[in-house]
PDB file of C-alpha atoms in Angstrom:
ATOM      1  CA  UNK A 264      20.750   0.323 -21.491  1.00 69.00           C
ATOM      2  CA  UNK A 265      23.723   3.068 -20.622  1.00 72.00           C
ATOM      3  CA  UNK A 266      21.929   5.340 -23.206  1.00 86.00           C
ATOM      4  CA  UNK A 267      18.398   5.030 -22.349  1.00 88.00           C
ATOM      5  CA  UNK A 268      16.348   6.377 -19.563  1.00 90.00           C
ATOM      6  CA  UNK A 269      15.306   3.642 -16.890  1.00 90.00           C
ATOM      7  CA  UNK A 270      12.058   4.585 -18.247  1.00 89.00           C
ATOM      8  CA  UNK A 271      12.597   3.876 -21.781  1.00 91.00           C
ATOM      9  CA  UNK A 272      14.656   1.044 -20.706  1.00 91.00           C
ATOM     10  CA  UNK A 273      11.436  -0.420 -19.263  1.00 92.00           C
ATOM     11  CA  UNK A 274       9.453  -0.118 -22.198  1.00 92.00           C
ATOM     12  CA  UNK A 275      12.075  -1.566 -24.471  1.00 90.00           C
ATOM     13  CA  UNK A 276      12.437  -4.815 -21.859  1.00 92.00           C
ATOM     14  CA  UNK A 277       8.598  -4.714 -21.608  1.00 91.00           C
ATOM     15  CA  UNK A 278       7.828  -4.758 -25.241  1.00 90.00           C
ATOM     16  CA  UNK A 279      10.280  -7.333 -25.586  1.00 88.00           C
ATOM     17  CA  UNK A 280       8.841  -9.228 -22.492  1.00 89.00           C
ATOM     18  CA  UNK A 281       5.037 -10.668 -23.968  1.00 84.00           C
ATOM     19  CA  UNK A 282       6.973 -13.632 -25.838  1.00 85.00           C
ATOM     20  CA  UNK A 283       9.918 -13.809 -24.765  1.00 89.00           C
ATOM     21  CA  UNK A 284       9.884 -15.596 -20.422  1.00 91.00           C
ATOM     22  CA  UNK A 285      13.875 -14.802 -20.546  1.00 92.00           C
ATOM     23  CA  UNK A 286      13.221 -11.094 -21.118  1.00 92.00           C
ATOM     24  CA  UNK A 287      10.390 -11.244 -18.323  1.00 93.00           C
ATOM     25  CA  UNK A 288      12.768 -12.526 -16.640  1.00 94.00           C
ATOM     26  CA  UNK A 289      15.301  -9.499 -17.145  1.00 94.00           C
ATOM     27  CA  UNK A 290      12.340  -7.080 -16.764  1.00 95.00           C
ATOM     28  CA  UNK A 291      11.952  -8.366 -13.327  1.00 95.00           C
ATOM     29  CA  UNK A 292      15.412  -8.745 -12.433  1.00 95.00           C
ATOM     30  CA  UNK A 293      15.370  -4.916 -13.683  1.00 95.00           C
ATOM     31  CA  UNK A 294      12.441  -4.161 -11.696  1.00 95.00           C
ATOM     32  CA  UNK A 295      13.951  -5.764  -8.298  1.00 95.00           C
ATOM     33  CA  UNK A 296      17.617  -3.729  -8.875  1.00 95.00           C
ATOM     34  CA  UNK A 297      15.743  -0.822  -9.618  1.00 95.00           C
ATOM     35  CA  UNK A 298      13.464  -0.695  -5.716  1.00 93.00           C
ATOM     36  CA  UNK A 299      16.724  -2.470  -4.012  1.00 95.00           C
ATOM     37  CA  UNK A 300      18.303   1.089  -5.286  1.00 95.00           C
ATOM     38  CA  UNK A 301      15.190   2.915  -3.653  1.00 94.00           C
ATOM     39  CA  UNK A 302      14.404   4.508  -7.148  1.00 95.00           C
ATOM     40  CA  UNK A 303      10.564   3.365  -6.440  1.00 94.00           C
ATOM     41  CA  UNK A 304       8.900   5.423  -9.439  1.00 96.00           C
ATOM     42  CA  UNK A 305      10.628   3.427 -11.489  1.00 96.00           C
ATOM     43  CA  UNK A 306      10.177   0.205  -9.864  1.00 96.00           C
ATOM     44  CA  UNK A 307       6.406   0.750  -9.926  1.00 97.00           C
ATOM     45  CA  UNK A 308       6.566   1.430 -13.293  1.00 96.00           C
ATOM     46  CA  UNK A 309       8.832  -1.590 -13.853  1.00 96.00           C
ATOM     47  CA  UNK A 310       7.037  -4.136 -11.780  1.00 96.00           C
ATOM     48  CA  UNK A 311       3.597  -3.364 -13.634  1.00 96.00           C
ATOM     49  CA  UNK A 312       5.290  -4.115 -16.710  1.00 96.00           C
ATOM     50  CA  UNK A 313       6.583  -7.149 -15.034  1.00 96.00           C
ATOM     51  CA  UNK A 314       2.999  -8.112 -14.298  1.00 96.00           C
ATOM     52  CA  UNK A 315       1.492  -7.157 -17.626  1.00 95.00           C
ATOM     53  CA  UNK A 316       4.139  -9.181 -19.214  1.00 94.00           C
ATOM     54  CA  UNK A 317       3.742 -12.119 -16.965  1.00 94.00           C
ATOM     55  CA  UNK A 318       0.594 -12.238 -14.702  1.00 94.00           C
ATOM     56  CA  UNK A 319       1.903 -15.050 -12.510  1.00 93.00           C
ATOM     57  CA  UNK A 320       4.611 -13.148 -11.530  1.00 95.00           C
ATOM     58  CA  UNK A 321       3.241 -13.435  -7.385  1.00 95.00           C
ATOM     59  CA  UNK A 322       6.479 -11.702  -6.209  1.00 95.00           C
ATOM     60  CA  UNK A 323       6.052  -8.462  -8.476  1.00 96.00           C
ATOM     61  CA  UNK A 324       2.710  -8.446  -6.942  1.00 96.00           C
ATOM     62  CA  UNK A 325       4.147  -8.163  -3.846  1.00 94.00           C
ATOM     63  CA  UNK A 326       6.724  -6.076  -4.491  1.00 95.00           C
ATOM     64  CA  UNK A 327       4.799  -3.618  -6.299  1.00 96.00           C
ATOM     65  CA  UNK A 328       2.781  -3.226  -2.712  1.00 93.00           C
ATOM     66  CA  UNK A 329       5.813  -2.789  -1.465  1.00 92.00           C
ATOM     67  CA  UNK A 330       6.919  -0.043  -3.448  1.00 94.00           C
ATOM     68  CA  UNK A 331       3.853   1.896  -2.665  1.00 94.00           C
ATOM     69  CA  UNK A 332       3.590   1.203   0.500  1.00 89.00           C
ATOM     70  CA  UNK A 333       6.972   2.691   0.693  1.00 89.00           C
ATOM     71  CA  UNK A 334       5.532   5.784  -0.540  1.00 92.00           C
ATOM     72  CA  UNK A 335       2.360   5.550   1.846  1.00 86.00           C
ATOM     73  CA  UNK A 336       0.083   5.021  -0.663  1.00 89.00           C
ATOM     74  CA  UNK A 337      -1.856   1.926   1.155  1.00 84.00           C
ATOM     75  CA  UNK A 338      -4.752   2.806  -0.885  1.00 89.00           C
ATOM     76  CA  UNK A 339      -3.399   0.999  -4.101  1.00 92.00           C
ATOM     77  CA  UNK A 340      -0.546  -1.859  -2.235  1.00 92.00           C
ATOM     78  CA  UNK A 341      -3.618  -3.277  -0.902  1.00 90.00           C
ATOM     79  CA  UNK A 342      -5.588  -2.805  -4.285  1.00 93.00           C
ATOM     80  CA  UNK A 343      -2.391  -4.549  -5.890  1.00 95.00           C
ATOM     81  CA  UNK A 344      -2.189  -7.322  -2.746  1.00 93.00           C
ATOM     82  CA  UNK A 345      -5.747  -8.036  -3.378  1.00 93.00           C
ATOM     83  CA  UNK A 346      -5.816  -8.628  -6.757  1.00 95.00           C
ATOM     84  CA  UNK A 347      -2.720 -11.165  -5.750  1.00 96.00           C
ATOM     85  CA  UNK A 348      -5.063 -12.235  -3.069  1.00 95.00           C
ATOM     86  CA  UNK A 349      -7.947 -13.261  -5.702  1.00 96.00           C
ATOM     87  CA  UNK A 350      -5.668 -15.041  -7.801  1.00 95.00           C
ATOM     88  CA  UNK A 351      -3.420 -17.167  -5.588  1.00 94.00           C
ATOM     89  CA  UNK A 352      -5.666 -17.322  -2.699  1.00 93.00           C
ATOM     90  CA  UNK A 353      -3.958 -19.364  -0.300  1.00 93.00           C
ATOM     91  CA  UNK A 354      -0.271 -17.969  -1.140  1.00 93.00           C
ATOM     92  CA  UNK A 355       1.292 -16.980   2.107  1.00 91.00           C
ATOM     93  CA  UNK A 356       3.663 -14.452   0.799  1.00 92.00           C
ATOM     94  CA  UNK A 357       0.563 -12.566  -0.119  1.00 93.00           C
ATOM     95  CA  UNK A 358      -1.879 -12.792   2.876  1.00 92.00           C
ATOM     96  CA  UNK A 359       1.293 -12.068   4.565  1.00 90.00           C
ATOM     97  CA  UNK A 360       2.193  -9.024   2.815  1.00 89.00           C
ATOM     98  CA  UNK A 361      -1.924  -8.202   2.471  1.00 89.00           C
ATOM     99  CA  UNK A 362      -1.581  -7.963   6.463  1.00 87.00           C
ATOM    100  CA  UNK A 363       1.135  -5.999   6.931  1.00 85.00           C
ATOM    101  CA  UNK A 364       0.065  -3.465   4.744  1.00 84.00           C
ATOM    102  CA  UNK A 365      -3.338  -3.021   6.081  1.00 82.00           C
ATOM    103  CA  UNK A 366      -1.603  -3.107   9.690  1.00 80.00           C
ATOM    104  CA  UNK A 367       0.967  -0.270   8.851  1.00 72.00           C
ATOM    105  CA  UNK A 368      -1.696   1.787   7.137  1.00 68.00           C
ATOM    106  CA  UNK A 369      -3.892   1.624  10.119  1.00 67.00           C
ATOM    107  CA  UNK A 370      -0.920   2.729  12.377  1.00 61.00           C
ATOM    108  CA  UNK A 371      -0.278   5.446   9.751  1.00 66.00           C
ATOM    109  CA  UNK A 372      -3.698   6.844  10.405  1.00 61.00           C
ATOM    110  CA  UNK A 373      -3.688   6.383  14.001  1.00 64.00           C
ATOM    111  CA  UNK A 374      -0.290   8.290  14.618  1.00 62.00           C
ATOM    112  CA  UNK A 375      -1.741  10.881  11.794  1.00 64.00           C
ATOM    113  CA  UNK A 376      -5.032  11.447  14.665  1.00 65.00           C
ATOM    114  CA  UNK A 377      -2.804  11.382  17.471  1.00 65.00           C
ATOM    115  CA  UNK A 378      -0.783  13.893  16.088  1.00 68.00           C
ATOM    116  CA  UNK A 379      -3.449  16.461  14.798  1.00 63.00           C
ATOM    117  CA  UNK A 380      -4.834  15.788  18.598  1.00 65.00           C
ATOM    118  CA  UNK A 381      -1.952  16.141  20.755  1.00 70.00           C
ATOM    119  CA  UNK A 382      -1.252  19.079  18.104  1.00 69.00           C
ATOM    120  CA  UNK A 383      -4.817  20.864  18.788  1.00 68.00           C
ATOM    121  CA  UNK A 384      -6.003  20.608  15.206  1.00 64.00           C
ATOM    122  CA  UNK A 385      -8.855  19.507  15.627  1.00 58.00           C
ATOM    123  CA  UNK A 386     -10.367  20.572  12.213  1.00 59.00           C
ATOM    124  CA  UNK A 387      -7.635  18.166  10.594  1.00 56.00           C
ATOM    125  CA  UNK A 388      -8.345  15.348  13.099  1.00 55.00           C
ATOM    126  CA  UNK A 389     -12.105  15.183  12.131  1.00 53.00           C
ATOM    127  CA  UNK A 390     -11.491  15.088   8.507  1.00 55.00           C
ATOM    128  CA  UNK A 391      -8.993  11.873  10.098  1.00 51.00           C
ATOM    129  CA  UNK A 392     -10.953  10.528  11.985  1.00 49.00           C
ATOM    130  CA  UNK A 393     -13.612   8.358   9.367  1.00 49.00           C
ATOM    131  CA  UNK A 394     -10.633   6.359   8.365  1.00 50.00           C
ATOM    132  CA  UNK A 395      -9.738   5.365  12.160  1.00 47.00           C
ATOM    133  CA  UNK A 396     -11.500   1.750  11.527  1.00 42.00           C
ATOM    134  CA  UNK A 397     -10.803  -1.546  12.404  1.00 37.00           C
ATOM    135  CA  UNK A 398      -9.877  -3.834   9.417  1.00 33.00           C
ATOM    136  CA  UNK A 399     -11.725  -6.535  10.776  1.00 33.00           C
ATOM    137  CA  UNK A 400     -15.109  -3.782  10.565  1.00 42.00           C
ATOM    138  CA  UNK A 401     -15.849  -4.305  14.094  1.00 35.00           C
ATOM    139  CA  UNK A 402     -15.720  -1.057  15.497  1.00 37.00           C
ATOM    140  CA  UNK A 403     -14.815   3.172  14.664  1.00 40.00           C
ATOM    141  CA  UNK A 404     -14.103   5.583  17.680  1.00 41.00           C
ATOM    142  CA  UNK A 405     -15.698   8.656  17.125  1.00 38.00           C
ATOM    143  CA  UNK A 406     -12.472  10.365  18.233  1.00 39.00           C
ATOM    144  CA  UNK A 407     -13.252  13.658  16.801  1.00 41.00           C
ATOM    145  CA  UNK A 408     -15.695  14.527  20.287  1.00 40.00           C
ATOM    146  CA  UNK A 409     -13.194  13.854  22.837  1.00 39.00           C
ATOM    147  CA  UNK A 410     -11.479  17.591  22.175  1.00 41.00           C
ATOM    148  CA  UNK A 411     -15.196  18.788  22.921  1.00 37.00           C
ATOM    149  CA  UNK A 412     -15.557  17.026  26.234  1.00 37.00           C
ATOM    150  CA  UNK A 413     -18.018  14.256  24.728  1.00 36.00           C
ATOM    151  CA  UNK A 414     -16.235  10.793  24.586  1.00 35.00           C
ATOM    152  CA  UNK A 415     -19.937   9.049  22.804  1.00 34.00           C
ATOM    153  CA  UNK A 416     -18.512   6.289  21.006  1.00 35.00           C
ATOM    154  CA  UNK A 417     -20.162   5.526  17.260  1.00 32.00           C
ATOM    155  CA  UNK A 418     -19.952   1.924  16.877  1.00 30.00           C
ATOM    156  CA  UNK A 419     -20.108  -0.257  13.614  1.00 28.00           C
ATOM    157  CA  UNK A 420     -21.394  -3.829  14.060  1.00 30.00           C
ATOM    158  CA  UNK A 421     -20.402  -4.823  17.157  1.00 30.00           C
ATOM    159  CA  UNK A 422     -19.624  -2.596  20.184  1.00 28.00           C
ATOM    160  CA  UNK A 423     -16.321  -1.957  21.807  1.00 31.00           C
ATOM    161  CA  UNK A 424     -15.465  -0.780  25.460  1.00 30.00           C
ATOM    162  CA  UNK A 425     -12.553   1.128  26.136  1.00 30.00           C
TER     163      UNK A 425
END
């Protein structure tokens, strides 16, 4: 291990991993020292082998969300949580982390539009303000006319009053 990349490392636990449940077991255990040590690119890559190796591995599922999540990058730790999600429908460690990661990638986007607002860009904060939705799909402010004077709300499904 000493003499091999983390990345190489990987691949030799990984290869390793397809028969062998103690080396999945290693791979993970790899995997888990590797985002505890905040070295996330690696623990990505790490925790994908985990799952490829082992696809009933829930907690690399949710740990690989994690690790992207870290790295704002909602867009594929709630790809990854709802994959989880499809498999192991009712397992609370996933709707759990499912939620929280569509919840902090809302607020992400809501701070982003606040900040391009507050901040005058108002070019930016259009180009924001499509992805300022409700997860439930009940509603979108059309935030991008208040700088103008216009606060006309554009509702989806049902309406909302502010």
């Amino acid at each position: 291990q000493d003499a091999m990349t983390p990345d190489e490392f990987i691949a030799y636990l990984a290869e390793k991993a397809t028969s062998d449940k103690t080396m999945q077991t290693t791979l993970y255990n790899y995997a888990y020292k590797l985002h505890k040590e905040n070295k996330t690119n690696e623990a990505i890559n790490a925790y994908s082998a985990v799952i490829k190796a082992n696809p009933t591995n829930v907690d690399a599922f949710v740990n690989l969300a994690i690790c992207y999540a870290s790295k704002n990058d909602y867009k594929n730790a709630e790809a990854i949580l709802n994959t989880a999600k499809a498999k192991y429908p009712t397992n609370n460690t996933v709707l759990k982390a499912l939620a929280d990661v569509q919840k902090d990638s809302t607020n992400t986007i809501l701070a982003r539009a606040l900040s391009y607002y507050e901040n005058k860009e108002f070019k930016k904060e259009k180009n924001n303000h499509e992805k300022i939705f409700w997860l439930s799909g009940s509603a979108c402010i059309d935030l991008c006319n208040y700088p103008y004077g216009n606060s006309r709300k554009r509702s989806y499904g049902r309406s909302v009053h502010l």
